[in-house]
Every structure is written in C-alpha cells, then in structure tokens.
PDB file of C-alpha atoms and ligand atoms in Angstrom:
ATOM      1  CA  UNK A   1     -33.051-155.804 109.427  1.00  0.00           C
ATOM      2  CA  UNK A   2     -34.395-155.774 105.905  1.00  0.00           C
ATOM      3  CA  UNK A   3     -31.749-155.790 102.945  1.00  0.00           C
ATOM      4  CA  UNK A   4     -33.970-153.073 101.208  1.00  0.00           C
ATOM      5  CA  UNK A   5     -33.379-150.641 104.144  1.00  0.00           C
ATOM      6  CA  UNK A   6     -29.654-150.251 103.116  1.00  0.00           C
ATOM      7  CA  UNK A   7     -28.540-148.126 100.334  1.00  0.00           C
ATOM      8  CA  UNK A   8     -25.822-149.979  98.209  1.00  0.00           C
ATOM      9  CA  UNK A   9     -22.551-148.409  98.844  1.00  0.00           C
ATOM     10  CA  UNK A  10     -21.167-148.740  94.990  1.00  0.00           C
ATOM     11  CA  UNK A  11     -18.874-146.200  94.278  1.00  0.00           C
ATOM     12  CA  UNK A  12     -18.778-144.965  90.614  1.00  0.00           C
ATOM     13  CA  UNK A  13     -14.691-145.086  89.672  1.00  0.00           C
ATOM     14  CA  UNK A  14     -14.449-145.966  86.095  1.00  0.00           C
ATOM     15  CA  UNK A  15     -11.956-148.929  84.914  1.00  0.00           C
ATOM     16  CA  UNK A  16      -8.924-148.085  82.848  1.00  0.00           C
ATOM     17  CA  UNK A  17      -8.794-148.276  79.799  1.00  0.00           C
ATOM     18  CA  UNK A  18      -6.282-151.455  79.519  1.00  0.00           C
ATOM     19  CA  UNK A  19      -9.190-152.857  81.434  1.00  0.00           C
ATOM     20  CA  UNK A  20     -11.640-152.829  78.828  1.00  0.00           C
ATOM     21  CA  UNK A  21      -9.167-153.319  76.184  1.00  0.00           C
ATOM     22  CA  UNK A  22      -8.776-156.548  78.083  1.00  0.00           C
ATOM     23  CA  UNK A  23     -12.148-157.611  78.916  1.00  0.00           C
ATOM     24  CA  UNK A  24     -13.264-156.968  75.248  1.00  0.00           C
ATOM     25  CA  UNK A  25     -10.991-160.467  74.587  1.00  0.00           C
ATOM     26  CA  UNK A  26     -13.042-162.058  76.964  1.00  0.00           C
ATOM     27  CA  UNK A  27     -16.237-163.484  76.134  1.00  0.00           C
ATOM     28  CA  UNK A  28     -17.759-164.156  79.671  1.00  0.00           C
ATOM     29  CA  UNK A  29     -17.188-163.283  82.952  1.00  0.00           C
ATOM     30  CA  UNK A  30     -18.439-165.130  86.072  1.00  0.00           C
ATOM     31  CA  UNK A  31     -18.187-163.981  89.525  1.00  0.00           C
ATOM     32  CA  UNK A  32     -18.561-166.882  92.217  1.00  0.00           C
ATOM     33  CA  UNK A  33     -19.638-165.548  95.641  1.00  0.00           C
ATOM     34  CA  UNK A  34     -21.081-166.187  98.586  1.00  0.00           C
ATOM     35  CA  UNK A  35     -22.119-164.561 101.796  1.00  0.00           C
ATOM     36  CA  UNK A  36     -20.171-166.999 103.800  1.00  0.00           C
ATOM     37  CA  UNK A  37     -16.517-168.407 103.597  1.00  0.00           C
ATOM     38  CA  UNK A  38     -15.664-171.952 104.251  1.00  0.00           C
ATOM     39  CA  UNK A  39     -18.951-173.193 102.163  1.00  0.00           C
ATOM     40  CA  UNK A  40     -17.231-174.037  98.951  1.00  0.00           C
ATOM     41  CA  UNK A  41     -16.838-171.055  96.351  1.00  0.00           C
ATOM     42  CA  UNK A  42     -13.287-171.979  95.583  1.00  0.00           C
ATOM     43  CA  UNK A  43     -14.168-176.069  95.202  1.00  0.00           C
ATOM     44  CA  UNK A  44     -16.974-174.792  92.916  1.00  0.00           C
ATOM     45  CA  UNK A  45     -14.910-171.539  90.885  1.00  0.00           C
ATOM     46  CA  UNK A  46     -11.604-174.014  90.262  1.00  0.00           C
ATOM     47  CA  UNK A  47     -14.369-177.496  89.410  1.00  0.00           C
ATOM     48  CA  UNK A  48     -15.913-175.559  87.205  1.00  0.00           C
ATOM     49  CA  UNK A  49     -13.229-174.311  85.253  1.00  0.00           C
ATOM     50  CA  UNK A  50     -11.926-177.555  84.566  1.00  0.00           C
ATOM     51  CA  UNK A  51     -15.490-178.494  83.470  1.00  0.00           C
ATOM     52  CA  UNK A  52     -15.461-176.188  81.132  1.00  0.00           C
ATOM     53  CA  UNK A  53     -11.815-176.475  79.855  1.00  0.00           C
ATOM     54  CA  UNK A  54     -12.533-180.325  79.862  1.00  0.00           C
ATOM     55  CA  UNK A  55     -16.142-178.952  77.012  1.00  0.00           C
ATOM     56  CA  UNK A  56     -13.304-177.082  74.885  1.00  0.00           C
ATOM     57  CA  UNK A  57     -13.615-173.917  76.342  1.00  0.00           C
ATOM     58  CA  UNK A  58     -10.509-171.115  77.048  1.00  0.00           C
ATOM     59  CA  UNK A  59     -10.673-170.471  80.597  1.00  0.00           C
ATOM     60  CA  UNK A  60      -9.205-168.205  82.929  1.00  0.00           C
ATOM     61  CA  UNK A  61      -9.511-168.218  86.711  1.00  0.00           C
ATOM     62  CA  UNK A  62      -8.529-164.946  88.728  1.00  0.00           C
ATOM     63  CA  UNK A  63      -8.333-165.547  92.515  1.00  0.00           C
ATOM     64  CA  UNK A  64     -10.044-162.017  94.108  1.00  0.00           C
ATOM     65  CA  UNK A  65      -9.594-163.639  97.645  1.00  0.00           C
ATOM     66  CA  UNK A  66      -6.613-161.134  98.232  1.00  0.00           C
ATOM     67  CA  UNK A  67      -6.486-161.973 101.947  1.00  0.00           C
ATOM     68  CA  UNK A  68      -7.783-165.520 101.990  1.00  0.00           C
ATOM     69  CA  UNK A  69      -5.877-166.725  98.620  1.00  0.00           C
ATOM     70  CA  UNK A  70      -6.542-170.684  97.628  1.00  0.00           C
ATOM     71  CA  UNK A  71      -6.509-171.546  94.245  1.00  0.00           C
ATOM     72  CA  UNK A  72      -3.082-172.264  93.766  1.00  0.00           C
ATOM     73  CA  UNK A  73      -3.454-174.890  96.867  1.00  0.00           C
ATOM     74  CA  UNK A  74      -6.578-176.381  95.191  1.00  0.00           C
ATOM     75  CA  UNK A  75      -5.096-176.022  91.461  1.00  0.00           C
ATOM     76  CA  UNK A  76      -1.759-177.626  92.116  1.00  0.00           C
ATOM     77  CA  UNK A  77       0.037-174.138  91.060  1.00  0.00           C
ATOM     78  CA  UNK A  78       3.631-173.637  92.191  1.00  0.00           C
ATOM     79  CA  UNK A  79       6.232-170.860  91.759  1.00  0.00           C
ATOM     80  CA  UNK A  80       5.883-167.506  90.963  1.00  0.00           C
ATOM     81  CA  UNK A  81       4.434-164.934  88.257  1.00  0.00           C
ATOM     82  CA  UNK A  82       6.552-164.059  84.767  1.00  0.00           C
ATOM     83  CA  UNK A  83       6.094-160.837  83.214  1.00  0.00           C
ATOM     84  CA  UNK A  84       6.481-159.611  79.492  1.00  0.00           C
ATOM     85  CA  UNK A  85       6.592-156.898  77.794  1.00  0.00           C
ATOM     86  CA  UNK A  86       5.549-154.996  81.237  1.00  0.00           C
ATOM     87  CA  UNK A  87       2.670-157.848  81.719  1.00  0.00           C
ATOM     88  CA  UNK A  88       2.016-160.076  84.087  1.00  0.00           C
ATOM     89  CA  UNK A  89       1.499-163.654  82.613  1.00  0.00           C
ATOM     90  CA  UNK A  90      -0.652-165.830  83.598  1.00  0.00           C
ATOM     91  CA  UNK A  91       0.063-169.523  85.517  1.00  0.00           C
ATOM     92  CA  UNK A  92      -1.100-171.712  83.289  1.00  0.00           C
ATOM     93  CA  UNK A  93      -2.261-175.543  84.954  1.00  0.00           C
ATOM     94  CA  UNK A  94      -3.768-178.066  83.295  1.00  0.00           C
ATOM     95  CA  UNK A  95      -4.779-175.841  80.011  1.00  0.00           C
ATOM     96  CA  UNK A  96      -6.197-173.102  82.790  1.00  0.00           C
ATOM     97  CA  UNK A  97      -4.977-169.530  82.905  1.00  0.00           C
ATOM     98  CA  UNK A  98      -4.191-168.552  86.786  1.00  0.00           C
ATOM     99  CA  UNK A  99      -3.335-165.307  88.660  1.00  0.00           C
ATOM    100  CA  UNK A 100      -3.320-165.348  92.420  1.00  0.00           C
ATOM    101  CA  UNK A 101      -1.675-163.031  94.906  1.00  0.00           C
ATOM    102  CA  UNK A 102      -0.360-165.895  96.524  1.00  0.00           C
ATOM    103  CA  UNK A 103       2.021-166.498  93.213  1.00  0.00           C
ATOM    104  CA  UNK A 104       3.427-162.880  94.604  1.00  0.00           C
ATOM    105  CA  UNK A 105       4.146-163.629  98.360  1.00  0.00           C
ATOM    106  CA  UNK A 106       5.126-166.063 100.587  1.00  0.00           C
ATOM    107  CA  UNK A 107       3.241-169.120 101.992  1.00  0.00           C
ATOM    108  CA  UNK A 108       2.016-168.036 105.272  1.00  0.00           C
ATOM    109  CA  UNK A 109       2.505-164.274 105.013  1.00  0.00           C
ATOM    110  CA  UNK A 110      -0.517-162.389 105.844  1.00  0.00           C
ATOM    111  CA  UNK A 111      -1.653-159.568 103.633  1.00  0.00           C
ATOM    112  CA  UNK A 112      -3.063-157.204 105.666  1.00  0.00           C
ATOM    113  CA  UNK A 113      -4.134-154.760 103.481  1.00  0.00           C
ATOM    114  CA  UNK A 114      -7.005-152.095 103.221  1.00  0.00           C
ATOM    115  CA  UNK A 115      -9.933-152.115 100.889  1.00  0.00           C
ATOM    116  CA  UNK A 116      -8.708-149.686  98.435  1.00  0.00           C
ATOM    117  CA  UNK A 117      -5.147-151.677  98.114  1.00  0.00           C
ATOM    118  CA  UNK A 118      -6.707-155.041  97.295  1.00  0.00           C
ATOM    119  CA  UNK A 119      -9.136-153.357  95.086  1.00  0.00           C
ATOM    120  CA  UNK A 120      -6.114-151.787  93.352  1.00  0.00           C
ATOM    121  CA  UNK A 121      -4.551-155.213  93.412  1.00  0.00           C
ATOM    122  CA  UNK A 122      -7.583-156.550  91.581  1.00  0.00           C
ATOM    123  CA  UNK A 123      -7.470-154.155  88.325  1.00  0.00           C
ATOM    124  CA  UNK A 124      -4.068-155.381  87.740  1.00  0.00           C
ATOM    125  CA  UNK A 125      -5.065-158.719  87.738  1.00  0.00           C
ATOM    126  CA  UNK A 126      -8.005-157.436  84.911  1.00  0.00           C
ATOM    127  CA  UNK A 127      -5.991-154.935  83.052  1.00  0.00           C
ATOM    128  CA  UNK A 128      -1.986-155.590  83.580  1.00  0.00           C
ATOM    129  CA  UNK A 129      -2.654-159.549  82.906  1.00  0.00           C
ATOM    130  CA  UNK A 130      -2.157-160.911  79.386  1.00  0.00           C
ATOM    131  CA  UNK A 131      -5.321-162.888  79.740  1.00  0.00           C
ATOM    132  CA  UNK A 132      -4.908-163.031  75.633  1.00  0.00           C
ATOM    133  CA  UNK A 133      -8.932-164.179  74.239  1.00  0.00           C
ATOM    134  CA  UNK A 134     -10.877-166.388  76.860  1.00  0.00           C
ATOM    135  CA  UNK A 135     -14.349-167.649  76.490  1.00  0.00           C
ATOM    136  CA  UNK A 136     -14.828-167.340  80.015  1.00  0.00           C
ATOM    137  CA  UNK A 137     -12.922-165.868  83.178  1.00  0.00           C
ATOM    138  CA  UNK A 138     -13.918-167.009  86.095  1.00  0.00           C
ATOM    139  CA  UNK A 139     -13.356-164.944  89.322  1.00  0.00           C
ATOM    140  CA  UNK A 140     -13.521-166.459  93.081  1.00  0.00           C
ATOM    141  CA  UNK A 141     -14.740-164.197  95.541  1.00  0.00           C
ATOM    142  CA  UNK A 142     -13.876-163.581  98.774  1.00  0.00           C
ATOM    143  CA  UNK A 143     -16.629-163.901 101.070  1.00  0.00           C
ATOM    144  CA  UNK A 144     -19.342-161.523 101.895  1.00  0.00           C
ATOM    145  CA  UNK A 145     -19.596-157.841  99.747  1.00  0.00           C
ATOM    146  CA  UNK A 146     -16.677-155.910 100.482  1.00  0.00           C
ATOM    147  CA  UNK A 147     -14.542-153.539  97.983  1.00  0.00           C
ATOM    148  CA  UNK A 148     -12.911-156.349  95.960  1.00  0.00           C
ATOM    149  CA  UNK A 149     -16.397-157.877  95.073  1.00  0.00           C
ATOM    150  CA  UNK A 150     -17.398-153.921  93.727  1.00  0.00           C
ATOM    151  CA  UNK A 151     -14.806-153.417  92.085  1.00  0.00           C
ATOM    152  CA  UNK A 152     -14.447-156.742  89.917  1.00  0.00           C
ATOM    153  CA  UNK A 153     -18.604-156.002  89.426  1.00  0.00           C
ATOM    154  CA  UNK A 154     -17.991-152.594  88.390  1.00  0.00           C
ATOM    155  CA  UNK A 155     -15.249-153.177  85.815  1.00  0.00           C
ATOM    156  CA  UNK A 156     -15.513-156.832  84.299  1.00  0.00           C
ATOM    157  CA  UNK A 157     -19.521-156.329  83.916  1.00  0.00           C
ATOM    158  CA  UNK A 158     -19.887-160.017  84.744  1.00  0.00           C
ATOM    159  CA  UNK A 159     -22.803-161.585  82.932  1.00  0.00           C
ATOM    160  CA  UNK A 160     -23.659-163.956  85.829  1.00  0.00           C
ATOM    161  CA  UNK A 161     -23.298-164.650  89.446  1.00  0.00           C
ATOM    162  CA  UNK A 162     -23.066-167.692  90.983  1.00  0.00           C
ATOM    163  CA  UNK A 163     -23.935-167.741  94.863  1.00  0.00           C
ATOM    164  CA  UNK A 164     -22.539-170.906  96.374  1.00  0.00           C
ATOM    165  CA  UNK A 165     -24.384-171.871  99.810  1.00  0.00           C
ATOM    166  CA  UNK A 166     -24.759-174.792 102.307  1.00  0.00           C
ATOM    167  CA  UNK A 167     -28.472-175.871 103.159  1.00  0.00           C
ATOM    168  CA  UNK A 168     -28.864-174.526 106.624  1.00  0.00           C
ATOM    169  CA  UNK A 169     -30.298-171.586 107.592  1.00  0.00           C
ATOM    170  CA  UNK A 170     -27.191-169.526 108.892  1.00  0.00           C
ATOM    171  CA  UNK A 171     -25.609-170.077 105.458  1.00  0.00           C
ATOM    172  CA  UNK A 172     -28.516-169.037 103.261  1.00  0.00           C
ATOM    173  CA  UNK A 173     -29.351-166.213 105.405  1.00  0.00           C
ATOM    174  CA  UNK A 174     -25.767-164.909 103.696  1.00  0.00           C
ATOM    175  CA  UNK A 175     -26.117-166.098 100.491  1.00  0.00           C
ATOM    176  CA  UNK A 176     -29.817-164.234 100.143  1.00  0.00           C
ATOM    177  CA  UNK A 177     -27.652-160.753 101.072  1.00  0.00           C
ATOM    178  CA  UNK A 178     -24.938-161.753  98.341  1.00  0.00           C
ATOM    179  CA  UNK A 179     -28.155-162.800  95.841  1.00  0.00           C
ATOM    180  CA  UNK A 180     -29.582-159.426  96.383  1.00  0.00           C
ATOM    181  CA  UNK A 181     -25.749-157.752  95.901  1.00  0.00           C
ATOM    182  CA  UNK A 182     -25.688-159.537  92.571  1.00  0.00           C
ATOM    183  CA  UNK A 183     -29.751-157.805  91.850  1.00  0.00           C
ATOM    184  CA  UNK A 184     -28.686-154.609  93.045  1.00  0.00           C
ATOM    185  CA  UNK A 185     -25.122-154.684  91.105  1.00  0.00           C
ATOM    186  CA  UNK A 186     -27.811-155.841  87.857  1.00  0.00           C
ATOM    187  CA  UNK A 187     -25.435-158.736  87.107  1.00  0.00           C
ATOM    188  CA  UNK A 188     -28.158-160.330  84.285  1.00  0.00           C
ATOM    189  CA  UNK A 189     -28.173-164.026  85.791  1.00  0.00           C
ATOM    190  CA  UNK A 190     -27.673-165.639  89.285  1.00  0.00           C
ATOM    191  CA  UNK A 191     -27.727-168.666  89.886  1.00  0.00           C
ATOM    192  CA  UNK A 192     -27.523-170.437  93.203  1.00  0.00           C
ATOM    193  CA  UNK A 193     -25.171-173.691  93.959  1.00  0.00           C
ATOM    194  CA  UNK A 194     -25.961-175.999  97.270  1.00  0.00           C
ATOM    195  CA  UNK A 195     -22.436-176.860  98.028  1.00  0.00           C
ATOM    196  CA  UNK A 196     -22.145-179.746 100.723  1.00  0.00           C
ATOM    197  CA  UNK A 197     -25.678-181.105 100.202  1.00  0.00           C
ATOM    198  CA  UNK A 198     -25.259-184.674 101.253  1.00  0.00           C
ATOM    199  CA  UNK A 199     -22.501-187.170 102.310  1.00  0.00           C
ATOM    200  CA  UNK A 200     -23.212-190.669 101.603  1.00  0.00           C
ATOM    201  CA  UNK A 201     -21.756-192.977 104.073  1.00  0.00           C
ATOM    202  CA  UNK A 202     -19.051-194.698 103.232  1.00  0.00           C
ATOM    203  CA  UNK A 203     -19.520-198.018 105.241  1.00  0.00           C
ATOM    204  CA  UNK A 204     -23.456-198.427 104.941  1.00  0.00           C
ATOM    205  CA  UNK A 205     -24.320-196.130 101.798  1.00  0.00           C
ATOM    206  CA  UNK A 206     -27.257-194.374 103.605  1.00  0.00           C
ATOM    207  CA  UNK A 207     -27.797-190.794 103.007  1.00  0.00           C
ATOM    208  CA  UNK A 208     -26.991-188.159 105.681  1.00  0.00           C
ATOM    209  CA  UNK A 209     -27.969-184.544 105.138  1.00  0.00           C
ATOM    210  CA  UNK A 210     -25.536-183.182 107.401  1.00  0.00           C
ATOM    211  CA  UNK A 211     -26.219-179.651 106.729  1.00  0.00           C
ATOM    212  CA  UNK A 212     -29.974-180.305 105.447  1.00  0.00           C
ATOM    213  CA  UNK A 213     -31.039-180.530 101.892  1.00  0.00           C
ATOM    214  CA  UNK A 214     -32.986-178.610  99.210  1.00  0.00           C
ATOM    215  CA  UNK A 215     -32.280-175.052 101.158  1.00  0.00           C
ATOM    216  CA  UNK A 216     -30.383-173.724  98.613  1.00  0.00           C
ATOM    217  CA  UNK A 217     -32.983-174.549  96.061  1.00  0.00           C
ATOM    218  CA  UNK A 218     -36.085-173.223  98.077  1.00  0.00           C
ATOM    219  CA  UNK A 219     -34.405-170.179  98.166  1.00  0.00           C
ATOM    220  CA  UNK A 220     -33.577-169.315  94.674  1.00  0.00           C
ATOM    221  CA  UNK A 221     -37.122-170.321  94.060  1.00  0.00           C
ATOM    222  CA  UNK A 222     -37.789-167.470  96.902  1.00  0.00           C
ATOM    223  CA  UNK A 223     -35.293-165.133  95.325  1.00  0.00           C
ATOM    224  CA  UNK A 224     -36.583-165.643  91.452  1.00  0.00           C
ATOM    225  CA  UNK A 225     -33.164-166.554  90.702  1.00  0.00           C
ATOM    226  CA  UNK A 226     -31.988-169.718  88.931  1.00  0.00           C
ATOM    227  CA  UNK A 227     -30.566-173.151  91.061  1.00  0.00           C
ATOM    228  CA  UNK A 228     -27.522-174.389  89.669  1.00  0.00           C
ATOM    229  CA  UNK A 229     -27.735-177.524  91.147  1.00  0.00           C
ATOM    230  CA  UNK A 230     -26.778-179.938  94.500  1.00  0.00           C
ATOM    231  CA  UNK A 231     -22.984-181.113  94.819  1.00  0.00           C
ATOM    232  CA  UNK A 232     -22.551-183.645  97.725  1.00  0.00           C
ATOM    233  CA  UNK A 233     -20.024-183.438  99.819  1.00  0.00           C
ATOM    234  CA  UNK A 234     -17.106-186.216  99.368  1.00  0.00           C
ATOM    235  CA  UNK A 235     -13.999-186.578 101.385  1.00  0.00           C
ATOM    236  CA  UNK A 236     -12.129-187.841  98.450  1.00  0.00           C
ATOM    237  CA  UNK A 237     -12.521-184.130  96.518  1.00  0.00           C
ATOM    238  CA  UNK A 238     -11.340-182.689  99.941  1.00  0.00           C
ATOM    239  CA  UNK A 239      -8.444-184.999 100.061  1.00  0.00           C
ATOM    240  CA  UNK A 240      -7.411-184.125  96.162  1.00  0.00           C
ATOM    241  CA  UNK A 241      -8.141-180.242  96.445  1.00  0.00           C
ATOM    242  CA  UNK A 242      -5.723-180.450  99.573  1.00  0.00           C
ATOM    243  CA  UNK A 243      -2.987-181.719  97.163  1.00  0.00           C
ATOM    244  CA  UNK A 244      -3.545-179.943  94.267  1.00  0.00           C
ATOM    245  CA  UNK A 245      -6.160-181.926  92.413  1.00  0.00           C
ATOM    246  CA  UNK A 246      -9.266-180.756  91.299  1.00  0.00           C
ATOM    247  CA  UNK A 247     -11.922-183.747  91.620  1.00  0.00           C
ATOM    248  CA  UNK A 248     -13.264-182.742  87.890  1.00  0.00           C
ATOM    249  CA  UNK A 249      -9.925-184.266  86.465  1.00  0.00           C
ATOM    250  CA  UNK A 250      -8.823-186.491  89.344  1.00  0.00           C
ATOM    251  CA  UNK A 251     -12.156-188.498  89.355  1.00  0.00           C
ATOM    252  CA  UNK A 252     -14.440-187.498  86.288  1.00  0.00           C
ATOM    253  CA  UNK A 253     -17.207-190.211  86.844  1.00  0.00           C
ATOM    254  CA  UNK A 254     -17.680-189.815  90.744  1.00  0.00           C
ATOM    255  CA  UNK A 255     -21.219-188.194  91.433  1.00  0.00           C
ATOM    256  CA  UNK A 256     -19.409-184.848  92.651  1.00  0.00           C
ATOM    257  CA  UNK A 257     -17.777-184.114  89.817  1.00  0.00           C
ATOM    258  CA  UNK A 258     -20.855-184.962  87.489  1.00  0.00           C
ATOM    259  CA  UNK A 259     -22.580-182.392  89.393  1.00  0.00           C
ATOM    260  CA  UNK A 260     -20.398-179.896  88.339  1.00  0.00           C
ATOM    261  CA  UNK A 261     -20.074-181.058  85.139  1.00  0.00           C
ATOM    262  CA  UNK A 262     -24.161-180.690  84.594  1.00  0.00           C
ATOM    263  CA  UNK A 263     -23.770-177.355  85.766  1.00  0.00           C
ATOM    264  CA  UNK A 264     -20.855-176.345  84.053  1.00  0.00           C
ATOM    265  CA  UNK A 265     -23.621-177.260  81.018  1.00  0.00           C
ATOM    266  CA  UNK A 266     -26.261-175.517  82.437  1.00  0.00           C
ATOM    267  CA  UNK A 267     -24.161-172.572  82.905  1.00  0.00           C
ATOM    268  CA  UNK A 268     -23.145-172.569  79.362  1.00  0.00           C
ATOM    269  CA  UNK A 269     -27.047-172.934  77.936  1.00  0.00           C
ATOM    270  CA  UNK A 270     -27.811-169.707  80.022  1.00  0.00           C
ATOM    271  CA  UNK A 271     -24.899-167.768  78.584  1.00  0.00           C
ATOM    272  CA  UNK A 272     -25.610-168.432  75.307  1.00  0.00           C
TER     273      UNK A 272
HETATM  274  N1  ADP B   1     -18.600-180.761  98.284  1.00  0.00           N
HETATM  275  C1  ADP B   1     -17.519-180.871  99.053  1.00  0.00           C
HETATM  276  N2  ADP B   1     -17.114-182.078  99.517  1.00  0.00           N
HETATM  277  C2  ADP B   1     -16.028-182.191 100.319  1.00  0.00           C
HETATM  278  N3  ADP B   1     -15.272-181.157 100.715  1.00  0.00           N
HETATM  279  C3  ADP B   1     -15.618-179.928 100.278  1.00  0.00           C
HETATM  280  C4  ADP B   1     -16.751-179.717  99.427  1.00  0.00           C
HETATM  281  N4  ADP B   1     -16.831-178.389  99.159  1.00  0.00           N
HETATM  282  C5  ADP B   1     -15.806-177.814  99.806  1.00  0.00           C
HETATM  283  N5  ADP B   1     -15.085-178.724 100.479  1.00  0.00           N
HETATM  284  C6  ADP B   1     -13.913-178.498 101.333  1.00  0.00           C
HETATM  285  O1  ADP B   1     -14.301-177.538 102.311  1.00  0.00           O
HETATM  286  C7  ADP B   1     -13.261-176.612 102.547  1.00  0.00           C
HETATM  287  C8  ADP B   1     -13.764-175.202 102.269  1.00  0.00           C
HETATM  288  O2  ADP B   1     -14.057-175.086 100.873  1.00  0.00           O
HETATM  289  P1  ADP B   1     -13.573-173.826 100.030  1.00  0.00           P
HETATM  290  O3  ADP B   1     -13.878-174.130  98.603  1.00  0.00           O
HETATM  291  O4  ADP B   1     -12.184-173.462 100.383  1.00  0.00           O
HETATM  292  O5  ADP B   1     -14.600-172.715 100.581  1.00  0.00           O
HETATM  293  P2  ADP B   1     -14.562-171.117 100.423  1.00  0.00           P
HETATM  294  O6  ADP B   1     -13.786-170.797  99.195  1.00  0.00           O
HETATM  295  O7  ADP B   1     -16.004-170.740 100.302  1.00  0.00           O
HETATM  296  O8  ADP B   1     -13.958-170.586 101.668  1.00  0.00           O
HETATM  297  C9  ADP B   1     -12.102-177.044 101.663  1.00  0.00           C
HETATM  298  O9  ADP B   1     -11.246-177.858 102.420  1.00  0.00           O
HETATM  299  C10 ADP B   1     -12.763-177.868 100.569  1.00  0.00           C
HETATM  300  O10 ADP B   1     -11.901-178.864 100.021  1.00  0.00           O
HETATM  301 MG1   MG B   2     -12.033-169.643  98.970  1.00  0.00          MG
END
C-alpha cells in the first residue's frame, strides 16, 4: 500500500500558551524518529546532545518515549524530578538538561497509558518545564507515528527531523513512512542517520556489514532528503550506554563517536 493513499490523521489542537512562551527561549528543536524501535534513536538523540554540548551549545533532551522511556539508563540520570515555583526542573547530567517520565515512576512499572494521556504528558514536559534559553532541544521519539510524535510536531514546530535507520530493507521500509511523516508534518529539513552500519571485527579487523551498508543513504537520495551520515556499530558504546555513559564523552576519539560528532556539525551548518 502506497503512503500517498492515506490521509494524515493530524489533529489541529493548538498548544498553550506557556508552550510557546517556552519554546520562544528555545532556539532549535529536533525531533529524532524512526519507523522502527530497537535501531538506535536514543544512542543517536542522547550522542548527539553531548556533541553538541561538548561545541558550546545549551542543550536540552526531552525523552517522548512515554512507554518505552531510556534516556536516563543511557544518560547516567538517577533520582527524581524537583519542582519550583509550580515547575518542573529539569535533570541536569553532564551540562545536559533532562526530563523523562521515568524520573516520575518506578523502574519496571509499566505505563500503560492511552494516546491522549501521554500526549498530555508531553505538553508538560514543553510548557510546565523550566527549560530556561536552549540553543537546541532535542526530543527522542518513540517509534513509529503515533499521538506523542503529533503532538511534539504540532506544538514545538521542530525545524528538522532526523530519521535514524539500519541498512536492511525491513528497517528502511519504516523509516521511508516516518520520512514522509516528517514531509507531510512540513518539518523544513530531514535528514536520515544509518545507525548500525558496520562492525569491525575485533580479532581480525575485517569489515562485516551485518545489517548491509549504504541503505540508509540510497534512500534519502530516493526520498530528496539529506543523509546525516554512517555510525558503526561498537560493542564498547553498547557496554557504556548500558551503564550510563554516553560513548561521545566516554571515548571521544573512537570512530563511533566521531561520526556523531561530524554530524552533530553537519546538523549545525543546516540550521544555521
Ligand atoms: N551503533 C551502535 N553500536 C552498538 N550498539 C548500539 C548502536 N546503536 C544502538 N546500539 C544499542 O542497541 C540497543 C538499541 O538502541 P536504542 O538507542 O535503545 O534504540 P531505540 O531508541 O531506537 O529503540 C541499545 O542497547 C543500544 O546501546
Ligand atoms: Mg529509545
């Protein structure tokens, strides 16, 4: 079935006016998505915010995955939320701004919540946060093009999307549907990330393409949209985002987090 046979189902509901208020403070706003889950939005949304703290920037990072919640795990952030003045302030790790629901419940309790709840969820996390004045605040997606991605669309007006993929087929299939979300939500630049692109072997240094290669650039090429760039895979920036370390600050030189540090530049050229 074509994408252009569906209607988009983007409901017009305004955001508040603490919303805006908010948002005006913030120079950019980047959505990372992705058709898929497990291919790497939150290894890409939390690396590249600690690229871009590491240029000088002041970042923000606002986990939208109500129901599948990592950042804190990846981030190293502990303990709860503080509130002020009737605002909820921000975690703040390594110079970054956080807000997650998972600062708000327990480890291992399920939120089972409807569309409209998490949505609501989400516009506190724009409008009741003191995000103070950010150059950039970067949201992680849950996966696919539910209510929460809508609603952080609708009322942050993001100025770019960036659709993280792996190279096969199954993967990009999604990530085309979440590139054409992005066109049909008229989010001004998307850019597409091949997450997972290559592992080099560890004992002989050969390169395997374990998922394929170039996929995810052959199909922004396809879509007209821009490629971000190829990040390897590497079981050491598993093995630190499991423990709280993000690979951008853990290992700066490694080839990983140089990709993300190149596109953390290449992000900030387009935004310019
Ligand atoms: N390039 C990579 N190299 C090694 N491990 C990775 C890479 N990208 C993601 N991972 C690991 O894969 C798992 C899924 O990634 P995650 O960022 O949580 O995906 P998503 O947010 O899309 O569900 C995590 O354990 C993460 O550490
Ligand atoms: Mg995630």
């Amino acid at each position: 079935m074509s994408d252009n046979k569906q209607q988009p189902t983007v409901h017009a509901q305004s955001p508040t006016k603490g919303i805006e208020d908010a948002m005006k403070r913030i120079k950019h706003r980047v959505v990372v998505f992705s058709g898929k889950g497990g291919v790497g939005k939150t290894t890409v949304a939390v690396n590249l915010a600690y690229a871009f703290a590491e240029s000088g920037l002041k970042v923000g990072l606002l986990d939208a995955d109500i129901t599948g919640p990592n950042v804190p795990q990846m981030t190293g952030l502990v303990g709860g939320l503080g509130t002020q003045g009737g605002m909820i302030v921000p975690s703040e790790v390594n110079g970054i701004k956080i807000i997650s629901i998972a600062s708000m419940v327990e480890g291992g309790t399920p939120i089972i919540w409807r569309g409209p709840l998490r949505s609501k969820v989400i516009d506190q996390f724009l409008g009741e946060v003191q995000w103070g004045d950010l150059d950039i605040l970067i949201a992680d997606l849950p996966p696919g093009t539910g209510d929460e991605v809508l609603t952080i669309a609708q009322h942050t007006s993001p100025e770019m999307a960036i659709v993280v993929t792996t190279p096969q087929e199954v993967a990009l299939i999604d990530a085309r549907r979440a590139t054409n979300m992005a066109k049909k939500l008229e989010i001004k630049n998307i850019g597409i990330v091949e997450n997972m692109s290559s592992l080099i072997c560890p004992h002989c240094g050969e390169q395997i393409d374990l998922f394929g290669s170039g996929g995810g650039e052959k199909e922004a090429k396809k879509l007209d949209v821009l490629f971000l760039g190829k990040v390897p895979i590497d079981p050491q920036a598993r093995a630190e985002a499991d423990n709280g370390r993000p690979i951008v600050l853990q290992s700066p030189q490694s080839p990983i987090s140089q990709a993300f540090i190149a596109m953390a530049a290449k992000i900030r050229e387009t935004l310019k």
